[in-house]
Amino acid sequence: MGLHIGKYRFNSKEQAESKIEGLGIAQDENGNNYPTHKHTVTKLGYEVLEEAVYDEEEVISETIFGDGYLVDVLWRDLEADENEEIDHPYGWKSYEVDINNEGIHGFLGLKYQDLKF
Amino acid sequence: MATPTLTMIPSGYKAEKVYSVLPTNGDGDFTFDRNSPGTRVNKDGLIEQVATDVPRLDYSDGSCPSLLLEPTSTNLAGYSEDFSQGWSAGNSTVTTNQTTSPGGDLTADKFIPTNTNQPRVERAFTVPATNTTFTFSVFVKKISTPYVAIALFDGSDNIDAIFNLDTKAVVSSSSEDASIKEMNNGWFRISMTQTVLSTDTDNIWKILNSNGSSAFVGVIGEETFIWGAQLEELPYLSSYIPTPTNSSASRSAETFSNDFSSQPTVANTNTVVLKFIPMGFSTDFYELLRFSDGTNEIALEGFQTNNYDVYGSGLVGGGMTAGSLSLNAGSINTISFSYSGTSLRFSHNGSTIAINTPTGNLPTITEVSHSVGGLSPIKILDLRVYNDFKTQEELNTLTTI
């Protein structure tokens, strides 16, 4: 069992969903889509540039979102390339965000800094 | 009575494996995986973390463990065990680390009302881009008042649920769902489910001291211990996901499956007896368990609120029970279905649910899985598969809890 954690910033939600579908998706007889891969994909949504500000229950200023759509992935058992190195799946690496802390989201009991590429 | 071809009573396990009692040669053992750790209630009643790929035998429903199988979920509420950070106390104070938590360490906080007007601990979350159903939960323990409430403020309305920790009941609720579950050592896990619309302006979740009549009127000085808040984008409550920092955290999905094709001899003839706990579902027809011969399958699935059925190969569109099996999330149930080539019988908790005729050959069950397609959560207490066709009387005896 090999685990890696990747953090990604895509240009749009549609692009992120296209990349996620590219990992493998099927449809059951009832029309429900489901992943055919074993990775754990968490959509974090559009990046928040500024959090909303409240005074009691009054909204003083709304959340300001950026253009980037954030996705965290807990990769499982990625195949090594011809150089015996494990890297992001094809088409993902250029959207990787490499940060020096754990970020705004994590996977229970696992450290991004220990498992990042 | 005949010996089952497969018996799985959650007891023996190791990383990536759940052992079956029968067959004894290991053919019926299940392969299991979960990418991340998860939490369970151990036999001492304490919440503990279980490592990646280790099956979770959960004791939250009694002295006999159940095998917990859940889809992925994310706890959006950071600092789930520290209400002095990331949370706001309104008309109240929070004192950290005042008593032993459901996890057994000194991390539970004391929540003290200082004003009768909506004494609360609250946190604002991002309003979803599309209508989204959330479930908010928190562990609470009585100090002086039995009343505690959960509420959602969506920008125009407060939706709430009031709980009584003495009677262990939901006093009132204006939400889509609310529940209370007793834990160990005086702790309860309370939850509320509600849809937040994309047009709402707020998504603020609150834990409130209540006078028992209104969620928004408290009693000064009536204290409660609180710990382990969780907000997840699910219409049901899932196992606790700790968030030790201000970040959200995800638990990975679990899958398990086996193949005991060396065992059955009689074609298209089976009896399944399943003691289990449904835990809610997010999407119609998402499967709890699949029974297959490797090609054709039938599956226990959820369909519309609280309604469960077995659908699949060789059955009419209405499935085995045609809408006659309504189960509450969190309740222990035993179901059994038995079929030969031309007859089918179904029993639930000792009562006959359906007797009907298959439209084609039902599979000769050689595989059981929770791994394919969209999945719904389940706790399995006992699973048996027989390679025979039983009478309705036998089924009703087998499903008597």
PDB file of C-alpha atoms in Angstrom, chain A residues 9-99:
ATOM      1  CA  ARG A   9      -5.639  24.332  -7.845  1.00  0.00           C
ATOM      2  CA  PHE A  10      -7.595  24.086 -11.079  1.00  0.00           C
ATOM      3  CA  ASN A  11      -8.733  26.937 -13.274  1.00  0.00           C
ATOM      4  CA  SER A  12     -12.418  26.162 -12.771  1.00  0.00           C
ATOM      5  CA  LYS A  13     -14.809  23.702 -11.176  1.00  0.00           C
ATOM      6  CA  GLU A  14     -15.504  22.227 -14.600  1.00  0.00           C
ATOM      7  CA  GLN A  15     -11.819  21.585 -15.215  1.00  0.00           C
ATOM      8  CA  ALA A  16     -11.458  19.953 -11.799  1.00  0.00           C
ATOM      9  CA  GLU A  17     -14.443  17.697 -12.398  1.00  0.00           C
ATOM     10  CA  SER A  18     -13.104  16.735 -15.806  1.00  0.00           C
ATOM     11  CA  LYS A  19      -9.779  15.739 -14.262  1.00  0.00           C
ATOM     12  CA  ILE A  20     -11.526  13.771 -11.535  1.00  0.00           C
ATOM     13  CA  GLU A  21     -13.730  11.974 -14.073  1.00  0.00           C
ATOM     14  CA  GLY A  22     -10.569  11.136 -15.990  1.00  0.00           C
ATOM     15  CA  LEU A  23      -9.401   9.029 -13.060  1.00  0.00           C
ATOM     16  CA  GLY A  24     -12.224   6.603 -13.804  1.00  0.00           C
ATOM     17  CA  ILE A  25     -15.960   6.819 -13.567  1.00  0.00           C
ATOM     18  CA  ALA A  26     -18.825   4.475 -14.343  1.00  0.00           C
ATOM     19  CA  GLN A  27     -22.571   4.648 -14.203  1.00  0.00           C
ATOM     20  CA  ASP A  28     -24.786   2.112 -12.479  1.00  0.00           C
ATOM     21  CA  GLU A  29     -28.068   0.833 -13.892  1.00  0.00           C
ATOM     22  CA  ASN A  30     -29.907   3.620 -12.073  1.00  0.00           C
ATOM     23  CA  GLY A  31     -27.877   6.379 -13.697  1.00  0.00           C
ATOM     24  CA  ASN A  32     -25.737   7.161 -10.645  1.00  0.00           C
ATOM     25  CA  ASN A  33     -22.089   7.947 -11.372  1.00  0.00           C
ATOM     26  CA  TYR A  34     -19.449   6.362  -9.174  1.00  0.00           C
ATOM     27  CA  PRO A  35     -15.650   6.304  -9.196  1.00  0.00           C
ATOM     28  CA  THR A  36     -13.855   3.199 -10.420  1.00  0.00           C
ATOM     29  CA  HIS A  37     -10.555   4.176  -8.791  1.00  0.00           C
ATOM     30  CA  LYS A  38      -9.478   3.818  -5.157  1.00  0.00           C
ATOM     31  CA  HIS A  39      -8.177   7.313  -4.526  1.00  0.00           C
ATOM     32  CA  THR A  40      -9.919   9.668  -2.078  1.00  0.00           C
ATOM     33  CA  VAL A  41     -10.832  12.919  -3.804  1.00  0.00           C
ATOM     34  CA  THR A  42     -12.053  15.879  -1.751  1.00  0.00           C
ATOM     35  CA  LYS A  43     -13.391  18.925  -3.553  1.00  0.00           C
ATOM     36  CA  LEU A  44     -12.706  22.007  -1.449  1.00  0.00           C
ATOM     37  CA  GLY A  45     -14.455  24.414  -3.785  1.00  0.00           C
ATOM     38  CA  TYR A  46     -13.351  27.802  -5.026  1.00  0.00           C
ATOM     39  CA  GLU A  47     -10.505  29.260  -3.009  1.00  0.00           C
ATOM     40  CA  VAL A  48     -11.563  31.771  -0.401  1.00  0.00           C
ATOM     41  CA  LEU A  49      -9.625  35.017  -0.672  1.00  0.00           C
ATOM     42  CA  GLU A  50     -11.441  36.726   2.193  1.00  0.00           C
ATOM     43  CA  GLU A  51     -13.748  35.128   4.735  1.00  0.00           C
ATOM     44  CA  ALA A  52     -17.149  36.668   5.352  1.00  0.00           C
ATOM     45  CA  VAL A  53     -17.330  38.984   8.346  1.00  0.00           C
ATOM     46  CA  TYR A  54     -20.308  38.863  10.706  1.00  0.00           C
ATOM     47  CA  ASP A  55     -21.544  41.070  13.501  1.00  0.00           C
ATOM     48  CA  GLU A  56     -23.819  38.753  15.465  1.00  0.00           C
ATOM     49  CA  GLU A  57     -25.930  37.371  12.589  1.00  0.00           C
ATOM     50  CA  GLU A  58     -25.533  40.371  10.300  1.00  0.00           C
ATOM     51  CA  VAL A  59     -23.253  39.892   7.313  1.00  0.00           C
ATOM     52  CA  ILE A  60     -20.834  42.821   7.271  1.00  0.00           C
ATOM     53  CA  SER A  61     -18.948  41.612   4.218  1.00  0.00           C
ATOM     54  CA  GLU A  62     -19.517  38.585   2.007  1.00  0.00           C
ATOM     55  CA  THR A  63     -16.980  35.857   1.314  1.00  0.00           C
ATOM     56  CA  ILE A  64     -14.712  36.775  -1.600  1.00  0.00           C
ATOM     57  CA  PHE A  65     -13.844  33.824  -3.796  1.00  0.00           C
ATOM     58  CA  GLY A  66     -10.907  33.500  -6.177  1.00  0.00           C
ATOM     59  CA  ASP A  67     -10.891  31.815  -9.582  1.00  0.00           C
ATOM     60  CA  GLY A  68      -9.022  28.715  -8.478  1.00  0.00           C
ATOM     61  CA  TYR A  69     -10.956  25.550  -7.654  1.00  0.00           C
ATOM     62  CA  LEU A  70      -9.190  23.515  -4.975  1.00  0.00           C
ATOM     63  CA  VAL A  71      -9.016  19.732  -4.774  1.00  0.00           C
ATOM     64  CA  ASP A  72      -7.105  17.499  -2.354  1.00  0.00           C
ATOM     65  CA  VAL A  73      -6.401  13.879  -3.292  1.00  0.00           C
ATOM     66  CA  LEU A  74      -5.220  10.967  -1.177  1.00  0.00           C
ATOM     67  CA  TRP A  75      -3.650   8.834  -3.880  1.00  0.00           C
ATOM     68  CA  ARG A  76      -3.421   5.092  -3.337  1.00  0.00           C
ATOM     69  CA  ASP A  77      -1.036   2.704  -5.066  1.00  0.00           C
ATOM     70  CA  LEU A  78       0.024   4.903  -7.960  1.00  0.00           C
ATOM     71  CA  GLU A  79       2.190   3.026 -10.419  1.00  0.00           C
ATOM     72  CA  ALA A  80       5.853   3.874 -10.678  1.00  0.00           C
ATOM     73  CA  ASP A  81       7.150   5.101 -14.015  1.00  0.00           C
ATOM     74  CA  GLU A  82      10.024   3.580 -16.029  1.00  0.00           C
ATOM     75  CA  ASN A  83      12.473   5.298 -13.669  1.00  0.00           C
ATOM     76  CA  GLU A  84      10.832   3.649 -10.655  1.00  0.00           C
ATOM     77  CA  GLU A  85       9.519   7.035  -9.543  1.00  0.00           C
ATOM     78  CA  ILE A  86       5.968   7.749  -8.440  1.00  0.00           C
ATOM     79  CA  ASP A  87       4.476  10.972  -9.679  1.00  0.00           C
ATOM     80  CA  HIS A  88       1.100  12.633 -10.085  1.00  0.00           C
ATOM     81  CA  PRO A  89      -1.185  10.974 -12.643  1.00  0.00           C
ATOM     82  CA  TYR A  90      -0.917  12.389 -16.143  1.00  0.00           C
ATOM     83  CA  GLY A  91      -2.436  15.852 -16.416  1.00  0.00           C
ATOM     84  CA  TRP A  92      -2.449  16.636 -12.686  1.00  0.00           C
ATOM     85  CA  LYS A  93       1.109  17.761 -11.921  1.00  0.00           C
ATOM     86  CA  SER A  94       0.841  21.166 -13.562  1.00  0.00           C
ATOM     87  CA  TYR A  95      -2.024  22.040 -11.212  1.00  0.00           C
ATOM     88  CA  GLU A  96      -0.216  20.967  -8.054  1.00  0.00           C
ATOM     89  CA  VAL A  97       0.056  23.432  -5.194  1.00  0.00           C
ATOM     90  CA  ASP A  98       3.107  22.783  -3.017  1.00  0.00           C
ATOM     91  CA  ILE A  99       2.767  24.383   0.401  1.00  0.00           C
TER      92      ILE A  99
END
